[in-house]
Structure formats: C-alpha cells, structure tokens
C-alpha cells in the first residue's frame, strides 16, 4: 500500500504517564494512508510502555481533522481497503484509556478515529460528520457500526445517508461526547480534569473496566454480567485493590502500582 505524507507527533507529559498524539498535516490535518499506518505504529509503542497510563489524541491548530486524503484512495487496490480500518481502530484495541480532544472539524475517518476512543471531549464549535456518501462511498473504518451502537440505528442511518453534520450540542445530548467546552482553552482544562481522575486510579482496574465495557456491550446481558463478576473477582487478588481498601480505611490517598 503506498504511503504519502502525514504525521502524528508523539509527546509524553505528566511525568511520562500520558502519551499525547497530535495529528499534524496541513491546516485541516488530512489523514493520509501513511497517517493511518503511523497511528497503528504509535499505539503499538504506547501499548508496550507500562509507564504510560492514558492517551490523548488532538489535532494541531483550529481543526481536529477534515477527514481522509480523498485522492489517495484511488492509489490503493480495492482488496487492500478491506484492512484499512484496522489502523484507525488501534485506540479501541489499546488496553489504556484513550481521550480525544476535538475542536473544529471532525469528519470522515477522523470521526471514525474519535469513535474508536473511550472518552470524547469537544468545543462548542466542533462539528462531526461522515460525508462519504457525497463521494459515492460509505464509511469504512468502523463509522457505521460504532455510530449506530452509540446513537441508535435510526439516527445513524439519517446522518450517514444524508451526510448531515452533527453539531456539538447535539453530540453531547446523544452521548457522542462527554462534555462541550466554550473554546480550545476550556477544552484543554477539561482534558486535564479527566486526566487528573484517570491518573489517580489503578491502571490495572482501568484496563479491566475498559475491556468489560467494550466486550460486554456486544454480548447478551447475562454474558456481560458474568464477565463483570469474574473480572471483579480477579481484581480482588491485585495489590491495587488491597491498597485501595487500606487507603480508604486509613483515610489517605492510595498509592496504586498497576499490579
């Protein structure tokens, strides 16, 4: 598969415990074929680093991303497109909690990337859309399936079939995003607030609850509850749970170690 342009900057913060991924490719942060591959590479690196407890994905400048490199699709063989979504869904496969901080446009594959993350935060000017129908195409990196599960089949059909944009407040009302801030500064403050909570919790408990939620949502209710019960019992044997109980009893802040 040809690789053309694109960049994802990886920086660490919060004493190395947070991986910050920034889409950085022109004014609209177009996601090229190379950007897709880089996303998978970055997460492979992040997932192997035990010091990293959380991930934040952002877009450089005023827009998260306007979507994919449209012309680039014609350089890819049809068969190769069957695996195209695997790179973009790397955040969903990661055992670590992944936050998307969205400002401005979040279109096409960029929306699909955001849907593959765990917590989405936006600004009041953010707009979401899956505009592939305008090109005689459909979303191909999880957009149809994740959006339908998130907002319901009827709403998803409407917005995918018409390519109509979803405004920030509507996204909040429908549960696409967890919060809407007034501006970019407020968005960063909200990211810090969420990170403060996540970094204070047990990494092993966060990994476990992400898996329980993700796997349980597609399972029958009884199977999901069974997964929850067994995971709950497994965590009873961890150092972090014992530390959490001790800290609660002693009225102090817990010192979790991720084991």
PDB file of N, CA and C in Angstrom, residues 107-147:
ATOM      1  N   UNK A 107     -14.388  15.069  10.727  1.00  0.00           N
ATOM      2  CA  UNK A 107     -15.128  14.489   9.615  1.00  0.00           C
ATOM      3  C   UNK A 107     -14.540  13.158   9.166  1.00  0.00           C
ATOM      4  N   UNK A 108     -15.375  12.361   8.544  1.00  0.00           N
ATOM      5  CA  UNK A 108     -14.916  11.143   7.892  1.00  0.00           C
ATOM      6  C   UNK A 108     -14.124  10.224   8.790  1.00  0.00           C
ATOM      7  N   UNK A 109     -12.941   9.846   8.327  1.00  0.00           N
ATOM      8  CA  UNK A 109     -12.105   8.919   9.087  1.00  0.00           C
ATOM      9  C   UNK A 109     -11.689   9.524  10.429  1.00  0.00           C
ATOM     10  N   UNK A 110     -11.667  10.854  10.523  1.00  0.00           N
ATOM     11  CA  UNK A 110     -11.360  11.497  11.802  1.00  0.00           C
ATOM     12  C   UNK A 110     -12.446  11.231  12.828  1.00  0.00           C
ATOM     13  N   UNK A 111     -13.705  11.250  12.373  1.00  0.00           N
ATOM     14  CA  UNK A 111     -14.830  10.919  13.246  1.00  0.00           C
ATOM     15  C   UNK A 111     -14.748   9.446  13.647  1.00  0.00           C
ATOM     16  N   UNK A 112     -14.380   8.594  12.694  1.00  0.00           N
ATOM     17  CA  UNK A 112     -14.243   7.171  12.997  1.00  0.00           C
ATOM     18  C   UNK A 112     -13.125   6.929  14.006  1.00  0.00           C
ATOM     19  N   UNK A 113     -12.041   7.679  13.887  1.00  0.00           N
ATOM     20  CA  UNK A 113     -10.956   7.590  14.865  1.00  0.00           C
ATOM     21  C   UNK A 113     -11.460   7.978  16.246  1.00  0.00           C
ATOM     22  N   UNK A 114     -12.186   9.086  16.326  1.00  0.00           N
ATOM     23  CA  UNK A 114     -12.728   9.539  17.608  1.00  0.00           C
ATOM     24  C   UNK A 114     -13.684   8.512  18.204  1.00  0.00           C
ATOM     25  N   UNK A 115     -14.502   7.896  17.351  1.00  0.00           N
ATOM     26  CA  UNK A 115     -15.450   6.888  17.832  1.00  0.00           C
ATOM     27  C   UNK A 115     -14.750   5.657  18.381  1.00  0.00           C
ATOM     28  N   UNK A 116     -13.511   5.419  17.957  1.00  0.00           N
ATOM     29  CA  UNK A 116     -12.747   4.269  18.430  1.00  0.00           C
ATOM     30  C   UNK A 116     -12.054   4.539  19.757  1.00  0.00           C
ATOM     31  N   UNK A 117     -12.188   5.759  20.274  1.00  0.00           N
ATOM     32  CA  UNK A 117     -11.566   6.086  21.563  1.00  0.00           C
ATOM     33  C   UNK A 117     -12.606   5.988  22.679  1.00  0.00           C
ATOM     34  N   UNK A 118     -12.151   6.129  23.908  1.00  0.00           N
ATOM     35  CA  UNK A 118     -13.011   5.866  25.064  1.00  0.00           C
ATOM     36  C   UNK A 118     -13.791   7.081  25.543  1.00  0.00           C
ATOM     37  N   UNK A 119     -13.146   8.240  25.541  1.00  0.00           N
ATOM     38  CA  UNK A 119     -13.768   9.462  26.057  1.00  0.00           C
ATOM     39  C   UNK A 119     -13.552  10.567  25.035  1.00  0.00           C
ATOM     40  N   UNK A 120     -14.643  11.165  24.575  1.00  0.00           N
ATOM     41  CA  UNK A 120     -14.555  12.240  23.596  1.00  0.00           C
ATOM     42  C   UNK A 120     -14.977  13.556  24.238  1.00  0.00           C
ATOM     43  N   UNK A 121     -14.124  14.571  24.123  1.00  0.00           N
ATOM     44  CA  UNK A 121     -14.388  15.904  24.654  1.00  0.00           C
ATOM     45  C   UNK A 121     -14.353  16.879  23.487  1.00  0.00           C
ATOM     46  N   UNK A 122     -15.232  17.868  23.487  1.00  0.00           N
ATOM     47  CA  UNK A 122     -15.336  18.770  22.335  1.00  0.00           C
ATOM     48  C   UNK A 122     -15.483  20.221  22.766  1.00  0.00           C
ATOM     49  N   UNK A 123     -15.383  21.107  21.773  1.00  0.00           N
ATOM     50  CA  UNK A 123     -15.687  22.524  21.982  1.00  0.00           C
ATOM     51  C   UNK A 123     -17.038  22.830  21.345  1.00  0.00           C
ATOM     52  N   UNK A 124     -17.565  23.999  21.640  1.00  0.00           N
ATOM     53  CA  UNK A 124     -18.897  24.364  21.146  1.00  0.00           C
ATOM     54  C   UNK A 124     -18.922  24.538  19.628  1.00  0.00           C
ATOM     55  N   UNK A 125     -17.773  24.741  19.004  1.00  0.00           N
ATOM     56  CA  UNK A 125     -17.752  24.918  17.545  1.00  0.00           C
ATOM     57  C   UNK A 125     -17.442  23.629  16.802  1.00  0.00           C
ATOM     58  N   UNK A 126     -17.290  22.537  17.527  1.00  0.00           N
ATOM     59  CA  UNK A 126     -16.990  21.257  16.896  1.00  0.00           C
ATOM     60  C   UNK A 126     -18.175  20.769  16.068  1.00  0.00           C
ATOM     61  N   UNK A 127     -17.865  20.191  14.924  1.00  0.00           N
ATOM     62  CA  UNK A 127     -18.873  19.570  14.068  1.00  0.00           C
ATOM     63  C   UNK A 127     -18.393  18.176  13.660  1.00  0.00           C
ATOM     64  N   UNK A 128     -19.294  17.208  13.738  1.00  0.00           N
ATOM     65  CA  UNK A 128     -18.983  15.834  13.365  1.00  0.00           C
ATOM     66  C   UNK A 128     -19.751  15.481  12.093  1.00  0.00           C
ATOM     67  N   UNK A 129     -19.144  14.630  11.255  1.00  0.00           N
ATOM     68  CA  UNK A 129     -19.857  14.182  10.058  1.00  0.00           C
ATOM     69  C   UNK A 129     -19.171  12.969   9.454  1.00  0.00           C
ATOM     70  N   UNK A 130     -19.985  12.132   8.826  1.00  0.00           N
ATOM     71  CA  UNK A 130     -19.494  11.035   7.988  1.00  0.00           C
ATOM     72  C   UNK A 130     -19.991  11.355   6.574  1.00  0.00           C
ATOM     73  N   UNK A 131     -19.191  12.083   5.782  1.00  0.00           N
ATOM     74  CA  UNK A 131     -19.660  12.603   4.492  1.00  0.00           C
ATOM     75  C   UNK A 131     -19.377  11.690   3.296  1.00  0.00           C
ATOM     76  N   UNK A 132     -19.046  10.428   3.542  1.00  0.00           N
ATOM     77  CA  UNK A 132     -18.613   9.549   2.453  1.00  0.00           C
ATOM     78  C   UNK A 132     -19.649   9.386   1.342  1.00  0.00           C
ATOM     79  N   UNK A 133     -20.937   9.511   1.671  1.00  0.00           N
ATOM     80  CA  UNK A 133     -21.975   9.358   0.650  1.00  0.00           C
ATOM     81  C   UNK A 133     -21.816  10.383  -0.468  1.00  0.00           C
ATOM     82  N   UNK A 134     -21.240  11.521  -0.170  1.00  0.00           N
ATOM     83  CA  UNK A 134     -21.034  12.551  -1.187  1.00  0.00           C
ATOM     84  C   UNK A 134     -20.056  12.088  -2.268  1.00  0.00           C
ATOM     85  N   UNK A 135     -19.269  11.062  -1.940  1.00  0.00           N
ATOM     86  CA  UNK A 135     -18.277  10.541  -2.890  1.00  0.00           C
ATOM     87  C   UNK A 135     -18.716   9.230  -3.530  1.00  0.00           C
ATOM     88  N   UNK A 136     -19.936   8.797  -3.230  1.00  0.00           N
ATOM     89  CA  UNK A 136     -20.364   7.505  -3.721  1.00  0.00           C
ATOM     90  C   UNK A 136     -19.734   6.364  -2.945  1.00  0.00           C
ATOM     91  N   UNK A 137     -19.432   6.597  -1.690  1.00  0.00           N
ATOM     92  CA  UNK A 137     -18.750   5.621  -0.833  1.00  0.00           C
ATOM     93  C   UNK A 137     -19.473   5.566   0.501  1.00  0.00           C
ATOM     94  N   UNK A 138     -19.090   4.624   1.360  1.00  0.00           N
ATOM     95  CA  UNK A 138     -19.610   4.560   2.722  1.00  0.00           C
ATOM     96  C   UNK A 138     -18.446   4.625   3.687  1.00  0.00           C
ATOM     97  N   UNK A 139     -18.674   4.936   4.964  1.00  0.00           N
ATOM     98  CA  UNK A 139     -17.594   4.875   5.944  1.00  0.00           C
ATOM     99  C   UNK A 139     -17.006   3.467   5.989  1.00  0.00           C
ATOM    100  N   UNK A 140     -15.684   3.372   6.099  1.00  0.00           N
ATOM    101  CA  UNK A 140     -15.053   2.057   6.048  1.00  0.00           C
ATOM    102  C   UNK A 140     -14.124   1.731   7.187  1.00  0.00           C
ATOM    103  N   UNK A 141     -14.118   2.556   8.242  1.00  0.00           N
ATOM    104  CA  UNK A 141     -13.222   2.312   9.379  1.00  0.00           C
ATOM    105  C   UNK A 141     -14.006   2.261  10.690  1.00  0.00           C
ATOM    106  N   UNK A 142     -15.179   1.645  10.625  1.00  0.00           N
ATOM    107  CA  UNK A 142     -15.976   1.445  11.831  1.00  0.00           C
ATOM    108  C   UNK A 142     -17.079   2.444  12.053  1.00  0.00           C
ATOM    109  N   UNK A 143     -17.195   3.442  11.186  1.00  0.00           N
ATOM    110  CA  UNK A 143     -18.154   4.518  11.415  1.00  0.00           C
ATOM    111  C   UNK A 143     -19.595   4.083  11.479  1.00  0.00           C
ATOM    112  N   UNK A 144     -20.037   3.246  10.548  1.00  0.00           N
ATOM    113  CA  UNK A 144     -21.446   2.842  10.546  1.00  0.00           C
ATOM    114  C   UNK A 144     -21.799   2.059  11.803  1.00  0.00           C
ATOM    115  N   UNK A 145     -20.927   1.152  12.201  1.00  0.00           N
ATOM    116  CA  UNK A 145     -21.227   0.267  13.315  1.00  0.00           C
ATOM    117  C   UNK A 145     -21.114   0.966  14.675  1.00  0.00           C
ATOM    118  N   UNK A 146     -20.068   1.738  14.851  1.00  0.00           N
ATOM    119  CA  UNK A 146     -19.894   2.405  16.149  1.00  0.00           C
ATOM    120  C   UNK A 146     -20.919   3.508  16.362  1.00  0.00           C
ATOM    121  N   UNK A 147     -21.208   4.271  15.309  1.00  0.00           N
ATOM    122  CA  UNK A 147     -22.173   5.353  15.471  1.00  0.00           C
ATOM    123  C   UNK A 147     -23.565   4.797  15.751  1.00  0.00           C
TER     124      UNK A 147
END
